[in-house]
Amino acid sequence: MIVFSTFATAGGKTEDPREDMTRGGLSVGVLPGDRVTMPESKPMHCHTCKGKDRPHRPLNKAEREWLKKTRGQKNADGYFLCTEEGCRHPRTTFKKNPFADEFRIPDVD
């Protein structure tokens, strides 16, 4: 009887735990302690800038806290802010207009 484990690797142990172990049925890309950094700015569609792609940046800590307090969001980590002059409209990666009204985040620090 042959028993296969999802934790087994072909050829024995690996030197680097980050190595892709798809041969053994388990895919490991990063260690749990590794951090993934968000990009500083990227062009995204802006709902309030007449439907054009504008640079957006992730919210800073004060803006995330303000959004949580005013809109009751449990998690505001996935929001981006339009950096066009006078816009400051928040959006997520997948939702162009996550709020029903013309909502803007004020300049908080």
GROMACS .gro file of C-alpha atoms in nm:
model
  109
    1MET     CA    1   0.000   0.000   0.000
    2ILE     CA    2   0.134   0.343  -0.097
    3VAL     CA    3   0.026   0.651   0.101
    4PHE     CA    4   0.074   1.000  -0.038
    5SER     CA    5   0.082   1.308   0.180
    6THR     CA    6   0.012   1.665   0.073
    7PHE     CA    7   0.313   1.766   0.279
    8ALA     CA    8   0.557   1.532   0.105
    9THR     CA    9   0.802   1.667  -0.147
   10ALA     CA   10   0.954   1.481  -0.436
   11GLY     CA   11   1.316   1.407  -0.363
   12GLY     CA   12   1.310   1.475   0.010
   13LYS     CA   13   1.361   1.795   0.207
   14THR     CA   14   1.415   2.132   0.044
   15GLU     CA   15   1.684   2.378   0.141
   16ASP     CA   16   1.468   2.693   0.126
   17PRO     CA   17   1.118   2.678   0.281
   18ARG     CA   18   1.004   2.942   0.028
   19GLU     CA   19   1.069   2.706  -0.262
   20ASP     CA   20   0.762   2.619  -0.462
   21MET     CA   21   0.665   2.270  -0.348
   22THR     CA   22   0.399   2.193  -0.608
   23ARG     CA   23   0.554   1.854  -0.680
   24GLY     CA   24   0.435   1.733  -0.341
   25GLY     CA   25   0.085   1.877  -0.373
   26LEU     CA   26   0.139   2.177  -0.144
   27SER     CA   27   0.213   2.516  -0.295
   28VAL     CA   28   0.401   2.753  -0.067
   29GLY     CA   29   0.495   3.094  -0.205
   30VAL     CA   30   0.585   3.302   0.101
   31LEU     CA   31   0.636   3.247   0.469
   32PRO     CA   32   0.365   3.380   0.705
   33GLY     CA   33   0.601   3.644   0.845
   34ASP     CA   34   0.677   3.797   0.506
   35ARG     CA   35   0.515   4.132   0.433
   36VAL     CA   36   0.358   4.230   0.106
   37THR     CA   37   0.392   4.599   0.027
   38MET     CA   38   0.128   4.790  -0.165
   39PRO     CA   39   0.232   5.007  -0.456
   40GLU     CA   40   0.280   5.378  -0.390
   41SER     CA   41   0.058   5.493  -0.676
   42LYS     CA   42  -0.117   5.329  -0.968
   43PRO     CA   43  -0.359   5.451  -1.234
   44MET     CA   44  -0.720   5.349  -1.175
   45HIS     CA   45  -1.058   5.458  -1.306
   46CYS     CA   46  -1.196   5.748  -1.101
   47HIS     CA   47  -1.573   5.779  -1.069
   48THR     CA   48  -1.568   6.153  -0.998
   49CYS     CA   49  -1.293   6.264  -1.240
   50LYS     CA   50  -1.520   6.231  -1.542
   51GLY     CA   51  -1.446   5.862  -1.584
   52LYS     CA   52  -1.074   5.887  -1.653
   53ASP     CA   53  -0.780   5.689  -1.522
   54ARG     CA   54  -0.611   5.891  -1.248
   55PRO     CA   55  -0.330   5.807  -1.005
   56HIS     CA   56  -0.453   5.645  -0.682
   57ARG     CA   57  -0.257   5.568  -0.366
   58PRO     CA   58  -0.338   5.351  -0.064
   59LEU     CA   59  -0.493   5.532   0.233
   60ASN     CA   60  -0.260   5.630   0.515
   61LYS     CA   61  -0.333   5.529   0.874
   62ALA     CA   62  -0.524   5.848   0.968
   63GLU     CA   63  -0.741   5.824   0.656
   64ARG     CA   64  -0.819   5.457   0.724
   65GLU     CA   65  -0.921   5.538   1.083
   66TRP     CA   66  -1.138   5.829   0.965
   67LEU     CA   67  -1.311   5.605   0.710
   68LYS     CA   68  -1.377   5.339   0.973
   69LYS     CA   69  -1.531   5.593   1.212
   70THR     CA   70  -1.748   5.782   0.963
   71ARG     CA   71  -1.868   5.496   0.742
   72GLY     CA   72  -1.862   5.210   0.990
   73GLN     CA   73  -1.613   5.010   0.786
   74LYS     CA   74  -1.458   4.720   0.977
   75ASN     CA   75  -1.154   4.712   0.752
   76ALA     CA   76  -1.033   5.000   0.535
   77ASP     CA   77  -0.704   4.847   0.420
   78GLY     CA   78  -0.816   4.781   0.062
   79TYR     CA   79  -0.911   5.140  -0.022
   80PHE     CA   80  -0.727   5.369  -0.263
   81LEU     CA   81  -0.753   5.748  -0.281
   82CYS     CA   82  -0.755   5.953  -0.601
   83THR     CA   83  -0.464   6.196  -0.590
   84GLU     CA   84  -0.601   6.432  -0.856
   85GLU     CA   85  -0.622   6.795  -0.736
   86GLY     CA   86  -0.945   6.845  -0.540
   87CYS     CA   87  -1.083   6.491  -0.586
   88ARG     CA   88  -0.982   6.259  -0.295
   89HIS     CA   89  -1.250   6.003  -0.389
   90PRO     CA   90  -1.195   5.659  -0.229
   91ARG     CA   91  -1.237   5.331  -0.414
   92THR     CA   92  -1.137   4.969  -0.383
   93THR     CA   93  -0.955   4.758  -0.637
   94PHE     CA   94  -1.279   4.604  -0.764
   95LYS     CA   95  -1.543   4.873  -0.692
   96LYS     CA   96  -1.515   5.204  -0.874
   97ASN     CA   97  -1.774   5.371  -0.650
   98PRO     CA   98  -1.815   5.178  -0.321
   99PHE     CA   99  -2.033   5.453  -0.171
  100ALA     CA  100  -2.370   5.564  -0.310
  101ASP     CA  101  -2.304   5.937  -0.273
  102GLU     CA  102  -2.023   6.161  -0.394
  103PHE     CA  103  -1.808   6.083  -0.094
  104ARG     CA  104  -1.461   6.233  -0.041
  105ILE     CA  105  -1.208   6.182   0.235
  106PRO     CA  106  -1.091   6.509   0.390
  107ASP     CA  107  -0.726   6.587   0.442
  108VAL     CA  108  -0.665   6.431   0.785
  109ASP     CA  109  -0.331   6.371   0.953
   0.00000   0.00000   0.00000
